[in-house]
């Protein structure tokens, strides 16, 4: 309770009152301060730990906006995580920052490199221009992939809400990626979809065509990794990789 309240920005006095109202008995402000100080120390240690032994296959960068302080506006939280060459998922960094600010992403990336992180083979992001600029500067030799889930959402957002239209575009989009055996084949399928959209829905077509090759980068990698490398979705990316390792063992 204390940690959760602290993370949400409550003051020591507020946390003390909340604990009493929750029936947890008396927790003094000094105890709250001690717990919060330990939490801050753990976070600082997490952000300072060496990454020299981490061997990344893929690095994923994303941002979410959360209510960091009571009654305050949501603030950007930048997240860096990845998969190692052994298939382990590792959280690398979490810090405040703006999704659109190149300098915020550069600060995060320089911090990772300063802690010894070696260049990954692939970096996967959404389409934020500031983030893409930072990736190109920080890891110029890595493959840069775009999150295919984010891109589809952006395309659908530019289409009218007509019966069946979104479903048809969604099906064609995933078919182009799921049935392709190479980046060139996926590119051809996606460009066909761009052509189909261009007449009636030029803004959706332009959205899909922008940085299109980055949507196919995952197809350069082994089949068992491809779906995991095409999305920044933390919730689903790990299980199939681990299942593959278990079968191999």
PDB file of N, CA and C in Angstrom, residues 33-83:
ATOM      1  N   UNK A  33       8.572   7.614   5.197  1.00  0.00           N
ATOM      2  CA  UNK A  33       9.738   8.241   4.573  1.00  0.00           C
ATOM      3  C   UNK A  33      10.848   7.225   4.341  1.00  0.00           C
ATOM      4  N   UNK A  34      11.041   6.325   5.309  1.00  0.00           N
ATOM      5  CA  UNK A  34      12.081   5.302   5.173  1.00  0.00           C
ATOM      6  C   UNK A  34      11.780   4.368   4.010  1.00  0.00           C
ATOM      7  N   UNK A  35      10.520   3.916   3.930  1.00  0.00           N
ATOM      8  CA  UNK A  35      10.119   3.020   2.842  1.00  0.00           C
ATOM      9  C   UNK A  35      10.298   3.706   1.491  1.00  0.00           C
ATOM     10  N   UNK A  36       9.868   4.956   1.407  1.00  0.00           N
ATOM     11  CA  UNK A  36       9.965   5.691   0.142  1.00  0.00           C
ATOM     12  C   UNK A  36      11.415   5.951  -0.244  1.00  0.00           C
ATOM     13  N   UNK A  37      12.241   6.226   0.755  1.00  0.00           N
ATOM     14  CA  UNK A  37      13.657   6.451   0.476  1.00  0.00           C
ATOM     15  C   UNK A  37      14.308   5.176  -0.058  1.00  0.00           C
ATOM     16  N   UNK A  38      13.941   4.041   0.533  1.00  0.00           N
ATOM     17  CA  UNK A  38      14.476   2.768   0.051  1.00  0.00           C
ATOM     18  C   UNK A  38      14.026   2.491  -1.381  1.00  0.00           C
ATOM     19  N   UNK A  39      12.780   2.858  -1.685  1.00  0.00           N
ATOM     20  CA  UNK A  39      12.272   2.665  -3.039  1.00  0.00           C
ATOM     21  C   UNK A  39      13.040   3.536  -4.030  1.00  0.00           C
ATOM     22  N   UNK A  40      13.293   4.783  -3.659  1.00  0.00           N
ATOM     23  CA  UNK A  40      14.071   5.668  -4.532  1.00  0.00           C
ATOM     24  C   UNK A  40      15.476   5.121  -4.745  1.00  0.00           C
ATOM     25  N   UNK A  41      16.070   4.595  -3.676  1.00  0.00           N
ATOM     26  CA  UNK A  41      17.423   4.048  -3.784  1.00  0.00           C
ATOM     27  C   UNK A  41      17.445   2.837  -4.713  1.00  0.00           C
ATOM     28  N   UNK A  42      16.423   2.001  -4.621  1.00  0.00           N
ATOM     29  CA  UNK A  42      16.358   0.823  -5.491  1.00  0.00           C
ATOM     30  C   UNK A  42      16.197   1.240  -6.945  1.00  0.00           C
ATOM     31  N   UNK A  43      15.395   2.264  -7.185  1.00  0.00           N
ATOM     32  CA  UNK A  43      15.209   2.746  -8.556  1.00  0.00           C
ATOM     33  C   UNK A  43      16.511   3.314  -9.110  1.00  0.00           C
ATOM     34  N   UNK A  44      17.210   4.100  -8.304  1.00  0.00           N
ATOM     35  CA  UNK A  44      18.484   4.664  -8.757  1.00  0.00           C
ATOM     36  C   UNK A  44      19.502   3.559  -9.040  1.00  0.00           C
ATOM     37  N   UNK A  45      19.503   2.526  -8.192  1.00  0.00           N
ATOM     38  CA  UNK A  45      20.422   1.412  -8.417  1.00  0.00           C
ATOM     39  C   UNK A  45      20.063   0.663  -9.700  1.00  0.00           C
ATOM     40  N   UNK A  46      18.760   0.511  -9.950  1.00  0.00           N
ATOM     41  CA  UNK A  46      18.303  -0.136 -11.178  1.00  0.00           C
ATOM     42  C   UNK A  46      18.789   0.634 -12.405  1.00  0.00           C
ATOM     43  N   UNK A  47      18.731   1.952 -12.362  1.00  0.00           N
ATOM     44  CA  UNK A  47      19.121   2.769 -13.509  1.00  0.00           C
ATOM     45  C   UNK A  47      20.637   2.919 -13.634  1.00  0.00           C
ATOM     46  N   UNK A  48      21.367   2.519 -12.604  1.00  0.00           N
ATOM     47  CA  UNK A  48      22.823   2.658 -12.639  1.00  0.00           C
ATOM     48  C   UNK A  48      23.539   1.325 -12.839  1.00  0.00           C
ATOM     49  N   UNK A  49      22.821   0.217 -12.801  1.00  0.00           N
ATOM     50  CA  UNK A  49      23.469  -1.093 -12.844  1.00  0.00           C
ATOM     51  C   UNK A  49      24.156  -1.317 -14.195  1.00  0.00           C
ATOM     52  N   UNK A  50      25.208  -2.109 -14.178  1.00  0.00           N
ATOM     53  CA  UNK A  50      25.951  -2.394 -15.399  1.00  0.00           C
ATOM     54  C   UNK A  50      25.129  -3.268 -16.344  1.00  0.00           C
ATOM     55  N   UNK A  51      25.215  -2.958 -17.628  1.00  0.00           N
ATOM     56  CA  UNK A  51      24.563  -3.762 -18.666  1.00  0.00           C
ATOM     57  C   UNK A  51      25.600  -4.426 -19.568  1.00  0.00           C
ATOM     58  N   UNK A  52      26.844  -4.462 -19.108  1.00  0.00           N
ATOM     59  CA  UNK A  52      27.934  -4.977 -19.935  1.00  0.00           C
ATOM     60  C   UNK A  52      27.764  -6.452 -20.273  1.00  0.00           C
ATOM     61  N   UNK A  53      27.085  -7.203 -19.414  1.00  0.00           N
ATOM     62  CA  UNK A  53      26.921  -8.636 -19.651  1.00  0.00           C
ATOM     63  C   UNK A  53      25.655  -8.970 -20.429  1.00  0.00           C
ATOM     64  N   UNK A  54      24.845  -7.963 -20.744  1.00  0.00           N
ATOM     65  CA  UNK A  54      23.598  -8.198 -21.480  1.00  0.00           C
ATOM     66  C   UNK A  54      23.912  -8.290 -22.969  1.00  0.00           C
ATOM     67  N   UNK A  55      23.511  -9.382 -23.593  1.00  0.00           N
ATOM     68  CA  UNK A  55      23.711  -9.579 -25.026  1.00  0.00           C
ATOM     69  C   UNK A  55      22.350  -9.519 -25.703  1.00  0.00           C
ATOM     70  N   UNK A  56      22.029  -8.374 -26.252  1.00  0.00           N
ATOM     71  CA  UNK A  56      20.701  -8.180 -26.822  1.00  0.00           C
ATOM     72  C   UNK A  56      20.634  -8.669 -28.259  1.00  0.00           C
ATOM     73  N   UNK A  57      19.551  -9.370 -28.566  1.00  0.00           N
ATOM     74  CA  UNK A  57      19.183  -9.584 -29.958  1.00  0.00           C
ATOM     75  C   UNK A  57      18.341  -8.410 -30.441  1.00  0.00           C
ATOM     76  N   UNK A  58      17.341  -8.038 -29.641  1.00  0.00           N
ATOM     77  CA  UNK A  58      16.422  -6.969 -30.039  1.00  0.00           C
ATOM     78  C   UNK A  58      16.187  -6.018 -28.879  1.00  0.00           C
ATOM     79  N   UNK A  59      16.131  -4.738 -29.210  1.00  0.00           N
ATOM     80  CA  UNK A  59      15.816  -3.678 -28.258  1.00  0.00           C
ATOM     81  C   UNK A  59      14.482  -3.068 -28.650  1.00  0.00           C
ATOM     82  N   UNK A  60      13.596  -2.914 -27.675  1.00  0.00           N
ATOM     83  CA  UNK A  60      12.278  -2.333 -27.910  1.00  0.00           C
ATOM     84  C   UNK A  60      12.179  -1.027 -27.134  1.00  0.00           C
ATOM     85  N   UNK A  61      11.715   0.019 -27.790  1.00  0.00           N
ATOM     86  CA  UNK A  61      11.569   1.333 -27.169  1.00  0.00           C
ATOM     87  C   UNK A  61      10.142   1.812 -27.356  1.00  0.00           C
ATOM     88  N   UNK A  62       9.533   2.247 -26.265  1.00  0.00           N
ATOM     89  CA  UNK A  62       8.151   2.720 -26.344  1.00  0.00           C
ATOM     90  C   UNK A  62       7.933   3.734 -25.231  1.00  0.00           C
ATOM     91  N   UNK A  63       6.821   4.429 -25.296  1.00  0.00           N
ATOM     92  CA  UNK A  63       6.467   5.411 -24.268  1.00  0.00           C
ATOM     93  C   UNK A  63       4.989   5.291 -23.951  1.00  0.00           C
ATOM     94  N   UNK A  64       4.659   5.494 -22.700  1.00  0.00           N
ATOM     95  CA  UNK A  64       3.266   5.543 -22.270  1.00  0.00           C
ATOM     96  C   UNK A  64       3.086   6.811 -21.442  1.00  0.00           C
ATOM     97  N   UNK A  65       1.849   7.232 -21.320  1.00  0.00           N
ATOM     98  CA  UNK A  65       1.553   8.435 -20.530  1.00  0.00           C
ATOM     99  C   UNK A  65       0.718   8.033 -19.327  1.00  0.00           C
ATOM    100  N   UNK A  66       1.223   8.373 -18.142  1.00  0.00           N
ATOM    101  CA  UNK A  66       0.608   7.947 -16.891  1.00  0.00           C
ATOM    102  C   UNK A  66       0.402   9.145 -15.967  1.00  0.00           C
ATOM    103  N   UNK A  67      -0.606   9.065 -15.072  1.00  0.00           N
ATOM    104  CA  UNK A  67      -0.789  10.118 -14.056  1.00  0.00           C
ATOM    105  C   UNK A  67       0.255   9.959 -12.960  1.00  0.00           C
ATOM    106  N   UNK A  68       1.326  10.698 -13.064  1.00  0.00           N
ATOM    107  CA  UNK A  68       2.450  10.550 -12.138  1.00  0.00           C
ATOM    108  C   UNK A  68       2.181  11.239 -10.811  1.00  0.00           C
ATOM    109  N   UNK A  69       1.461  12.359 -10.839  1.00  0.00           N
ATOM    110  CA  UNK A  69       1.187  13.119  -9.618  1.00  0.00           C
ATOM    111  C   UNK A  69      -0.310  13.312  -9.451  1.00  0.00           C
ATOM    112  N   UNK A  70      -0.789  13.312  -8.197  1.00  0.00           N
ATOM    113  CA  UNK A  70      -2.230  13.485  -7.964  1.00  0.00           C
ATOM    114  C   UNK A  70      -2.740  14.777  -8.584  1.00  0.00           C
ATOM    115  N   UNK A  71      -3.849  14.661  -9.297  1.00  0.00           N
ATOM    116  CA  UNK A  71      -4.515  15.822  -9.900  1.00  0.00           C
ATOM    117  C   UNK A  71      -3.665  16.517 -10.958  1.00  0.00           C
ATOM    118  N   UNK A  72      -2.569  15.918 -11.343  1.00  0.00           N
ATOM    119  CA  UNK A  72      -1.722  16.514 -12.373  1.00  0.00           C
ATOM    120  C   UNK A  72      -1.960  15.862 -13.722  1.00  0.00           C
ATOM    121  N   UNK A  73      -1.445  16.458 -14.780  1.00  0.00           N
ATOM    122  CA  UNK A  73      -1.593  15.868 -16.113  1.00  0.00           C
ATOM    123  C   UNK A  73      -0.770  14.593 -16.237  1.00  0.00           C
ATOM    124  N   UNK A  74      -1.138  13.761 -17.184  1.00  0.00           N
ATOM    125  CA  UNK A  74      -0.342  12.569 -17.435  1.00  0.00           C
ATOM    126  C   UNK A  74       1.029  12.973 -17.973  1.00  0.00           C
ATOM    127  N   UNK A  75       2.029  12.213 -17.585  1.00  0.00           N
ATOM    128  CA  UNK A  75       3.391  12.499 -18.022  1.00  0.00           C
ATOM    129  C   UNK A  75       3.946  11.305 -18.783  1.00  0.00           C
ATOM    130  N   UNK A  76       4.860  11.600 -19.701  1.00  0.00           N
ATOM    131  CA  UNK A  76       5.449  10.545 -20.501  1.00  0.00           C
ATOM    132  C   UNK A  76       6.430   9.702 -19.703  1.00  0.00           C
ATOM    133  N   UNK A  77       6.356   8.394 -19.896  1.00  0.00           N
ATOM    134  CA  UNK A  77       7.292   7.451 -19.286  1.00  0.00           C
ATOM    135  C   UNK A  77       7.931   6.652 -20.421  1.00  0.00           C
ATOM    136  N   UNK A  78       9.235   6.785 -20.578  1.00  0.00           N
ATOM    137  CA  UNK A  78       9.967   6.079 -21.617  1.00  0.00           C
ATOM    138  C   UNK A  78      10.416   4.724 -21.086  1.00  0.00           C
ATOM    139  N   UNK A  79      10.259   3.692 -21.903  1.00  0.00           N
ATOM    140  CA  UNK A  79      10.584   2.330 -21.484  1.00  0.00           C
ATOM    141  C   UNK A  79      11.507   1.686 -22.512  1.00  0.00           C
ATOM    142  N   UNK A  80      12.570   1.066 -22.029  1.00  0.00           N
ATOM    143  CA  UNK A  80      13.489   0.308 -22.876  1.00  0.00           C
ATOM    144  C   UNK A  80      13.593  -1.109 -22.336  1.00  0.00           C
ATOM    145  N   UNK A  81      13.351  -2.078 -23.190  1.00  0.00           N
ATOM    146  CA  UNK A  81      13.481  -3.472 -22.785  1.00  0.00           C
ATOM    147  C   UNK A  81      13.942  -4.268 -23.992  1.00  0.00           C
ATOM    148  N   UNK A  82      14.262  -5.531 -23.796  1.00  0.00           N
ATOM    149  CA  UNK A  82      14.736  -6.302 -24.934  1.00  0.00           C
ATOM    150  C   UNK A  82      14.749  -7.786 -24.676  1.00  0.00           C
ATOM    151  N   UNK A  83      15.179  -8.515 -25.714  1.00  0.00           N
ATOM    152  CA  UNK A  83      15.408  -9.948 -25.635  1.00  0.00           C
ATOM    153  C   UNK A  83      16.890 -10.209 -25.814  1.00  0.00           C
TER     154      UNK A  83
END
